[in-house]
Amino acid sequence: MTTPAQQAQYEKLMLHALSLASHGPITGGNPQVGCVLTDDAGTIVAEGWHHGTGTPHAEVDALSKLGGNAAGLTAVVTLEPCNHQGHTGPCSEALIAAGVTRVVYAVSDPGKTSGGGSQRLRDAGVEVIGGVVAAEAEEFLHSWLTAARLQRPHVTVKWASSLDGRAAAADGTSQWITGTAARQHVHEQRARADAIVVGTGTVLADDPSLTARGDAGELLKWQPQPVVLGRREIPAGARLREHPHALQQFDGSDLNATLTELFEAGIRRIFIEGGPTIASAFIAAGLADELLIYLAPKLLGGPKVALGELGVATIADAKELSITELRPLGNDVLIVARPATETMVARSATATATATATGE
């Protein structure tokens, strides 16, 4: 039974492990994971994090600092140690071989092949405590966990609009509704995605480059894969043809099939910037996991609304959202929201993990 003092110690160590995890890349298909190895007094003797696909996982990275010998130590890791052979070996076996006597983790690994590490550890006589700082870890790993649980990429839908919900003026002009701070934030979000998705209408009307750029217009280190939905041909001279990654195009008739194909290609996070038609299609299909809405203090009126038909015939059918963040960006405001049902499911999962960890 974990004492209150031990629980407080594990929570403090787990928060540190989460800070370590943030050093790893959010893109590339793998979760950001951090690990600390401690003695019985709670003193950290080694720490590590996952540096990206093909590199040692966080547990192995931490163990390497000790030459692989961690006899009698406790491992505090943000995600349940994996239990499968991928680019690297199973972390559960590495911890057992190193002599770790206790493993504390925050969130269970939902992977069909990678999950189950906690049971493997218990079978080997290692004490396992799960669900420590689960809520914080769930939020930290939100996009990756969503993709792993649903077996499709996490979908973020973005749009910029006036306060009255218009994405453009009556004549179709839309540059620029928002200011420079909001626009730069969009580029930062692009750099956190594995792919950026637009429709052919946006490509033909705006000729976007779909790159992630810095304040001075320079290309950022990570660039999302450009994806276009629609049957119309993309002109040979389109700026998308100059993107660092080759353009992928789907006809857009089956969004679920498209997401499955992208997931199988290693895409875990996609950023939808495709205008009202594409945004509305993903929301109407229940495929939008997060909304980023950039509101400018302007009124435009007219027909150019930010969203189109969502299949809502009456107020009772409204798609309920939970606002997770409100952030000023210069003179604009960013609203981050998620489907209310998803928020409730996440809270339920966290409560279950906590109850399991505490033996309730």
Short mmCIF file of C-alpha atoms in Angstrom, two decimals:
data_model
loop_
_atom_site.label_atom_id
_atom_site.label_comp_id
_atom_site.label_asym_id
_atom_site.label_seq_id
_atom_site.Cartn_x
_atom_site.Cartn_y
_atom_site.Cartn_z
CA MET A 1 0.00 0.00 0.00
CA THR A 2 1.37 3.38 -1.00
CA THR A 3 1.60 5.86 1.88
CA PRO A 4 0.52 9.50 1.45
CA ALA A 5 4.16 10.56 1.65
CA GLN A 6 5.15 8.09 -1.07
CA GLN A 7 2.23 9.18 -3.22
CA ALA A 8 3.30 12.82 -2.93
CA GLN A 9 6.86 11.83 -3.80
CA TYR A 10 5.75 9.86 -6.86
CA GLU A 11 3.58 12.74 -8.04
CA LYS A 12 6.49 15.18 -7.80
CA LEU A 13 8.76 12.78 -9.67
CA MET A 14 6.11 12.16 -12.33
CA LEU A 15 5.70 15.87 -12.99
CA HIS A 16 9.45 16.04 -13.49
CA ALA A 17 9.28 13.07 -15.84
CA LEU A 18 6.59 14.89 -17.85
CA SER A 19 8.89 17.90 -18.14
CA LEU A 20 11.60 15.58 -19.47
CA ALA A 21 9.15 14.09 -21.96
CA SER A 22 8.49 17.54 -23.43
CA HIS A 23 12.07 17.61 -24.75
CA GLY A 24 11.20 14.88 -27.24
CA PRO A 25 9.55 15.50 -30.63
CA ILE A 26 5.75 15.64 -30.71
CA THR A 27 5.72 14.64 -34.38
CA GLY A 28 6.85 11.43 -36.02
CA GLY A 29 4.38 8.87 -34.70
CA ASN A 30 5.88 8.09 -31.28
CA PRO A 31 4.67 9.41 -27.91
CA GLN A 32 6.69 11.86 -25.86
CA VAL A 33 7.82 9.89 -22.82
CA GLY A 34 10.03 10.74 -19.86
CA CYS A 35 11.55 8.51 -17.18
CA VAL A 36 13.43 8.98 -13.91
CA LEU A 37 15.21 6.31 -11.89
CA THR A 38 15.30 6.84 -8.13
CA ASP A 39 16.61 5.16 -4.99
CA ASP A 40 14.44 4.38 -1.96
CA ALA A 41 14.87 7.92 -0.66
CA GLY A 42 13.39 9.36 -3.86
CA THR A 43 16.72 10.74 -5.05
CA ILE A 44 17.02 10.78 -8.83
CA VAL A 45 20.04 8.77 -9.96
CA ALA A 46 19.33 8.86 -13.72
CA GLU A 47 16.79 10.26 -16.13
CA GLY A 48 15.95 10.09 -19.82
CA TRP A 49 13.39 10.74 -22.51
CA HIS A 50 12.50 9.46 -25.96
CA HIS A 51 14.41 11.40 -28.61
CA GLY A 52 12.40 10.20 -31.62
CA THR A 53 11.67 7.25 -33.89
CA GLY A 54 14.42 4.64 -33.88
CA THR A 55 16.12 5.98 -30.74
CA PRO A 56 16.05 4.29 -27.29
CA HIS A 57 12.81 4.72 -25.40
CA ALA A 58 12.81 6.87 -22.26
CA GLU A 59 13.35 3.93 -19.89
CA VAL A 60 16.31 2.59 -21.87
CA ASP A 61 17.71 6.11 -22.25
CA ALA A 62 17.66 6.49 -18.46
CA LEU A 63 19.08 2.99 -17.88
CA SER A 64 21.96 3.75 -20.25
CA LYS A 65 23.21 6.40 -17.81
CA LEU A 66 23.78 3.58 -15.29
CA GLY A 67 25.24 1.07 -17.69
CA GLY A 68 21.99 -0.91 -17.60
CA ASN A 69 22.31 -1.79 -13.91
CA ALA A 70 19.41 -0.43 -11.86
CA ALA A 71 19.18 -3.08 -9.13
CA GLY A 72 16.77 -2.03 -6.39
CA LEU A 73 15.74 1.22 -8.07
CA THR A 74 12.30 2.64 -8.86
CA ALA A 75 11.42 3.72 -12.40
CA VAL A 76 8.93 6.59 -12.70
CA VAL A 77 7.73 6.79 -16.30
CA THR A 78 4.98 8.85 -17.91
CA LEU A 79 3.57 6.02 -20.07
CA GLU A 80 3.22 2.34 -19.21
CA PRO A 81 6.43 0.62 -20.38
CA CYS A 82 5.95 -0.97 -23.78
CA ASN A 83 5.81 -4.73 -24.16
CA HIS A 84 6.68 -5.30 -27.81
CA GLN A 85 9.57 -5.40 -30.24
CA GLY A 86 9.45 -2.39 -32.55
CA HIS A 87 12.38 -0.27 -33.71
CA THR A 88 13.74 -1.07 -30.25
CA GLY A 89 13.15 -3.85 -27.74
CA PRO A 90 10.40 -3.98 -25.09
CA CYS A 91 11.02 -1.60 -22.21
CA SER A 92 9.33 -3.97 -19.76
CA GLU A 93 12.05 -6.56 -20.44
CA ALA A 94 14.80 -3.93 -20.20
CA LEU A 95 13.57 -2.84 -16.77
CA ILE A 96 13.32 -6.43 -15.56
CA ALA A 97 16.82 -7.25 -16.82
CA ALA A 98 18.24 -4.13 -15.14
CA GLY A 99 16.88 -5.20 -11.74
CA VAL A 100 14.30 -2.44 -11.18
CA THR A 101 12.07 -3.42 -8.25
CA ARG A 102 9.25 -0.89 -8.69
CA VAL A 103 7.69 0.87 -11.69
CA VAL A 104 5.40 3.86 -11.31
CA TYR A 105 3.58 5.10 -14.42
CA ALA A 106 0.92 7.67 -15.25
CA VAL A 107 -1.12 6.38 -18.22
CA SER A 108 -1.68 2.89 -19.63
CA ASP A 109 -0.44 2.21 -23.16
CA PRO A 110 -3.60 1.61 -25.28
CA GLY A 111 -1.66 -0.09 -28.09
CA LYS A 112 -2.79 -3.59 -29.05
CA THR A 113 0.80 -4.76 -29.48
CA SER A 114 2.71 -2.32 -27.26
CA GLY A 115 0.38 -2.47 -24.23
CA GLY A 116 0.54 -4.99 -21.40
CA GLY A 117 3.92 -4.00 -20.03
CA SER A 118 2.60 -3.57 -16.50
CA GLN A 119 1.35 -7.17 -16.37
CA ARG A 120 4.67 -8.45 -17.71
CA LEU A 121 6.44 -6.55 -14.96
CA ARG A 122 4.11 -7.91 -12.27
CA ASP A 123 4.63 -11.44 -13.58
CA ALA A 124 8.36 -10.91 -13.06
CA GLY A 125 7.83 -9.82 -9.45
CA VAL A 126 8.17 -6.07 -10.03
CA GLU A 127 5.85 -3.85 -7.99
CA VAL A 128 3.75 -1.71 -10.33
CA ILE A 129 1.79 1.44 -9.48
CA GLY A 130 -0.30 3.05 -12.22
CA GLY A 131 -2.40 6.18 -12.58
CA VAL A 132 -0.03 8.63 -10.84
CA VAL A 133 -0.68 12.18 -12.11
CA ALA A 134 -2.95 10.57 -14.70
CA ALA A 135 -4.96 13.71 -15.54
CA GLU A 136 -1.87 15.76 -16.34
CA ALA A 137 -0.36 12.94 -18.39
CA GLU A 138 -3.62 12.37 -20.30
CA GLU A 139 -3.65 16.02 -21.27
CA PHE A 140 0.05 16.02 -22.17
CA LEU A 141 -0.39 12.97 -24.41
CA HIS A 142 -3.88 13.93 -25.62
CA SER A 143 -3.24 13.82 -29.36
CA TRP A 144 -1.11 10.67 -29.31
CA LEU A 145 -3.50 8.81 -27.02
CA THR A 146 -6.45 9.81 -29.21
CA ALA A 147 -4.71 8.41 -32.27
CA ALA A 148 -3.67 5.21 -30.49
CA ARG A 149 -7.14 4.56 -29.08
CA LEU A 150 -9.06 5.35 -32.26
CA GLN A 151 -6.48 3.90 -34.67
CA ARG A 152 -6.64 7.04 -36.81
CA PRO A 153 -4.82 10.38 -36.67
CA HIS A 154 -5.83 12.98 -34.12
CA VAL A 155 -7.66 15.69 -36.06
CA THR A 156 -7.37 19.41 -35.29
CA VAL A 157 -9.69 21.69 -37.26
CA LYS A 158 -8.63 25.33 -37.51
CA TRP A 159 -10.31 28.42 -38.85
CA ALA A 160 -10.01 32.18 -38.49
CA SER A 161 -13.11 34.35 -38.49
CA SER A 162 -14.61 37.66 -37.53
CA LEU A 163 -16.67 37.91 -34.35
CA ASP A 164 -19.81 37.30 -36.39
CA GLY A 165 -18.43 34.03 -37.74
CA ARG A 166 -17.35 35.12 -41.22
CA ALA A 167 -14.22 33.63 -42.78
CA ALA A 168 -14.15 36.19 -45.60
CA ALA A 169 -15.82 39.39 -46.79
CA ALA A 170 -18.69 39.24 -49.28
CA ASP A 171 -16.26 39.58 -52.21
CA GLY A 172 -14.24 36.59 -50.98
CA THR A 173 -11.23 38.51 -49.61
CA SER A 174 -9.87 37.09 -46.37
CA GLN A 175 -6.26 38.27 -46.00
CA TRP A 176 -5.88 39.14 -43.30
CA ILE A 177 -8.74 38.62 -40.84
CA THR A 178 -6.37 38.04 -37.94
CA GLY A 179 -3.15 39.79 -36.95
CA THR A 180 0.47 38.69 -37.05
CA ALA A 181 0.49 37.04 -33.59
CA ALA A 182 -2.42 34.77 -34.49
CA ARG A 183 -0.94 33.94 -37.88
CA GLN A 184 2.41 33.03 -36.34
CA HIS A 185 0.64 30.81 -33.82
CA VAL A 186 -0.92 28.94 -36.74
CA HIS A 187 2.55 28.28 -38.16
CA GLU A 188 3.65 26.90 -34.79
CA GLN A 189 0.65 24.55 -34.82
CA ARG A 190 1.50 23.42 -38.33
CA ALA A 191 4.97 22.47 -37.06
CA ARG A 192 3.33 20.27 -34.40
CA ALA A 193 1.38 18.27 -37.00
CA ASP A 194 2.43 15.30 -39.11
CA ALA A 195 0.19 16.43 -41.97
CA ILE A 196 -1.74 19.53 -43.03
CA VAL A 197 -4.99 19.00 -44.94
CA VAL A 198 -6.85 21.32 -47.32
CA GLY A 199 -9.36 20.91 -50.12
CA THR A 200 -8.77 21.51 -53.81
CA GLY A 201 -10.95 24.62 -53.60
CA THR A 202 -8.51 26.24 -51.18
CA VAL A 203 -5.52 25.24 -53.32
CA LEU A 204 -7.05 26.66 -56.51
CA ALA A 205 -8.31 29.86 -54.88
CA ASP A 206 -5.39 30.74 -52.58
CA ASP A 207 -2.38 28.79 -53.93
CA PRO A 208 -1.08 28.09 -50.38
CA SER A 209 2.40 26.73 -49.67
CA LEU A 210 1.24 24.81 -46.54
CA THR A 211 4.64 25.16 -44.91
CA ALA A 212 5.46 26.01 -41.30
CA ARG A 213 7.42 29.26 -41.19
CA GLY A 214 9.10 31.40 -38.57
CA ASP A 215 8.74 35.11 -37.83
CA ALA A 216 11.05 36.05 -40.68
CA GLY A 217 9.37 33.73 -43.16
CA GLU A 218 12.04 31.04 -42.86
CA LEU A 219 11.07 27.37 -43.04
CA LEU A 220 10.93 25.73 -39.62
CA LYS A 221 12.86 22.51 -39.02
CA TRP A 222 9.77 20.28 -39.05
CA GLN A 223 7.40 20.50 -42.02
CA PRO A 224 4.00 18.77 -42.15
CA GLN A 225 3.09 16.47 -44.99
CA PRO A 226 0.78 18.35 -47.43
CA VAL A 227 -2.50 16.50 -48.10
CA VAL A 228 -5.22 17.68 -50.50
CA LEU A 229 -8.79 16.35 -50.60
CA GLY A 230 -10.73 16.58 -53.86
CA ARG A 231 -10.75 15.30 -57.41
CA ARG A 232 -9.68 18.45 -59.25
CA GLU A 233 -6.13 18.44 -60.56
CA ILE A 234 -3.53 20.56 -58.79
CA PRO A 235 -1.73 22.83 -61.31
CA ALA A 236 1.88 22.00 -62.09
CA GLY A 237 2.88 25.52 -61.05
CA ALA A 238 1.10 25.45 -57.67
CA ARG A 239 3.25 26.43 -54.72
CA LEU A 240 2.34 23.10 -53.11
CA ARG A 241 4.51 21.44 -55.74
CA GLU A 242 7.51 23.19 -54.14
CA HIS A 243 6.79 21.84 -50.64
CA PRO A 244 9.69 19.95 -48.97
CA HIS A 245 7.43 16.86 -48.91
CA ALA A 246 5.65 15.33 -51.88
CA LEU A 247 1.97 16.19 -52.14
CA GLN A 248 -0.57 13.48 -51.32
CA GLN A 249 -4.06 13.75 -52.81
CA PHE A 250 -7.25 11.83 -51.99
CA ASP A 251 -10.64 12.23 -53.63
CA GLY A 252 -12.21 13.06 -50.25
CA SER A 253 -15.23 10.80 -50.73
CA ASP A 254 -14.46 8.67 -47.66
CA LEU A 255 -12.86 10.58 -44.80
CA ASN A 256 -12.57 7.51 -42.56
CA ALA A 257 -10.71 5.59 -45.26
CA THR A 258 -8.41 8.55 -45.83
CA LEU A 259 -7.61 8.79 -42.11
CA THR A 260 -6.95 5.05 -41.95
CA GLU A 261 -4.51 5.27 -44.85
CA LEU A 262 -2.72 8.22 -43.26
CA PHE A 263 -2.54 6.39 -39.92
CA GLU A 264 -1.02 3.33 -41.57
CA ALA A 265 1.57 5.64 -43.12
CA GLY A 266 2.64 6.79 -39.65
CA ILE A 267 0.62 10.03 -39.51
CA ARG A 268 -0.66 10.63 -35.97
CA ARG A 269 -1.63 14.32 -36.01
CA ILE A 270 -3.32 16.20 -38.82
CA PHE A 271 -4.14 19.89 -39.04
CA ILE A 272 -7.19 20.82 -41.10
CA GLU A 273 -6.93 24.20 -42.82
CA GLY A 274 -9.15 23.48 -45.78
CA GLY A 275 -11.82 26.17 -45.57
CA PRO A 276 -15.53 25.84 -44.67
CA THR A 277 -16.24 22.77 -46.82
CA ILE A 278 -13.46 20.57 -45.45
CA ALA A 279 -13.83 21.84 -41.87
CA SER A 280 -17.58 21.23 -41.91
CA ALA A 281 -17.17 17.74 -43.37
CA PHE A 282 -14.83 16.60 -40.60
CA ILE A 283 -16.99 18.13 -37.86
CA ALA A 284 -20.22 16.74 -39.29
CA ALA A 285 -18.66 13.27 -39.48
CA GLY A 286 -17.62 13.43 -35.82
CA LEU A 287 -13.94 13.31 -36.77
CA ALA A 288 -12.79 16.61 -35.24
CA ASP A 289 -10.94 15.94 -31.99
CA GLU A 290 -9.98 19.56 -31.36
CA LEU A 291 -10.97 22.96 -32.74
CA LEU A 292 -8.68 25.98 -32.95
CA ILE A 293 -10.76 29.09 -33.60
CA TYR A 294 -8.97 32.40 -34.12
CA LEU A 295 -11.43 35.26 -33.57
CA ALA A 296 -10.68 38.76 -34.84
CA PRO A 297 -12.51 41.80 -33.40
CA LYS A 298 -14.13 42.59 -36.74
CA LEU A 299 -17.64 42.38 -38.16
CA LEU A 300 -18.06 41.39 -41.81
CA GLY A 301 -21.62 40.19 -42.28
CA GLY A 302 -22.54 38.58 -45.57
CA PRO A 303 -22.63 34.96 -46.70
CA LYS A 304 -19.01 33.82 -46.21
CA VAL A 305 -19.48 31.87 -42.98
CA ALA A 306 -16.64 29.91 -41.39
CA LEU A 307 -18.63 26.67 -41.30
CA GLY A 308 -21.23 25.17 -43.58
CA GLU A 309 -23.80 22.42 -43.08
CA LEU A 310 -23.17 20.22 -40.02
CA GLY A 311 -26.32 18.13 -40.05
CA VAL A 312 -27.83 20.07 -37.15
CA ALA A 313 -31.55 20.47 -37.82
CA THR A 314 -32.61 21.63 -34.37
CA ILE A 315 -30.98 23.07 -31.26
CA ALA A 316 -31.24 19.71 -29.54
CA ASP A 317 -28.85 18.31 -32.15
CA ALA A 318 -26.19 20.98 -31.54
CA LYS A 319 -22.65 19.64 -31.35
CA GLU A 320 -21.66 20.34 -27.77
CA LEU A 321 -18.12 21.49 -27.05
CA SER A 322 -15.94 22.02 -24.02
CA ILE A 323 -13.62 25.04 -24.12
CA THR A 324 -10.17 24.03 -22.91
CA GLU A 325 -8.29 27.27 -23.50
CA LEU A 326 -8.84 30.97 -24.16
CA ARG A 327 -5.72 32.88 -25.17
CA PRO A 328 -5.22 36.48 -26.32
CA LEU A 329 -3.00 36.72 -29.39
CA GLY A 330 -2.32 40.37 -30.04
CA ASN A 331 -5.73 41.90 -30.69
CA ASP A 332 -7.26 38.49 -31.49
CA VAL A 333 -8.46 35.63 -29.31
CA LEU A 334 -7.76 31.91 -29.70
CA ILE A 335 -10.46 29.51 -28.53
CA VAL A 336 -9.46 25.86 -28.16
CA ALA A 337 -12.37 23.46 -27.82
CA ARG A 338 -13.03 19.73 -27.90
CA PRO A 339 -16.19 17.65 -28.27
CA ALA A 340 -17.88 17.52 -24.88
CA THR A 341 -18.31 13.74 -25.12
CA GLU A 342 -14.57 13.30 -25.65
CA THR A 343 -13.82 15.41 -22.58
CA MET A 344 -16.15 13.30 -20.46
CA VAL A 345 -14.59 10.07 -21.76
CA ALA A 346 -11.10 11.37 -20.92
CA ARG A 347 -12.19 12.26 -17.40
CA SER A 348 -13.74 8.83 -16.97
CA ALA A 349 -10.55 7.12 -18.17
CA THR A 350 -8.49 9.19 -15.75
CA ALA A 351 -10.83 8.38 -12.86
CA THR A 352 -10.62 4.66 -13.68
CA ALA A 353 -6.82 4.75 -13.83
CA THR A 354 -6.64 6.59 -10.51
CA ALA A 355 -9.05 4.15 -8.86
CA THR A 356 -6.99 1.22 -10.14
CA ALA A 357 -3.79 2.76 -8.82
CA THR A 358 -5.24 3.41 -5.37
CA GLY A 359 -7.03 0.08 -5.12
CA GLU A 360 -10.54 1.59 -4.94
#
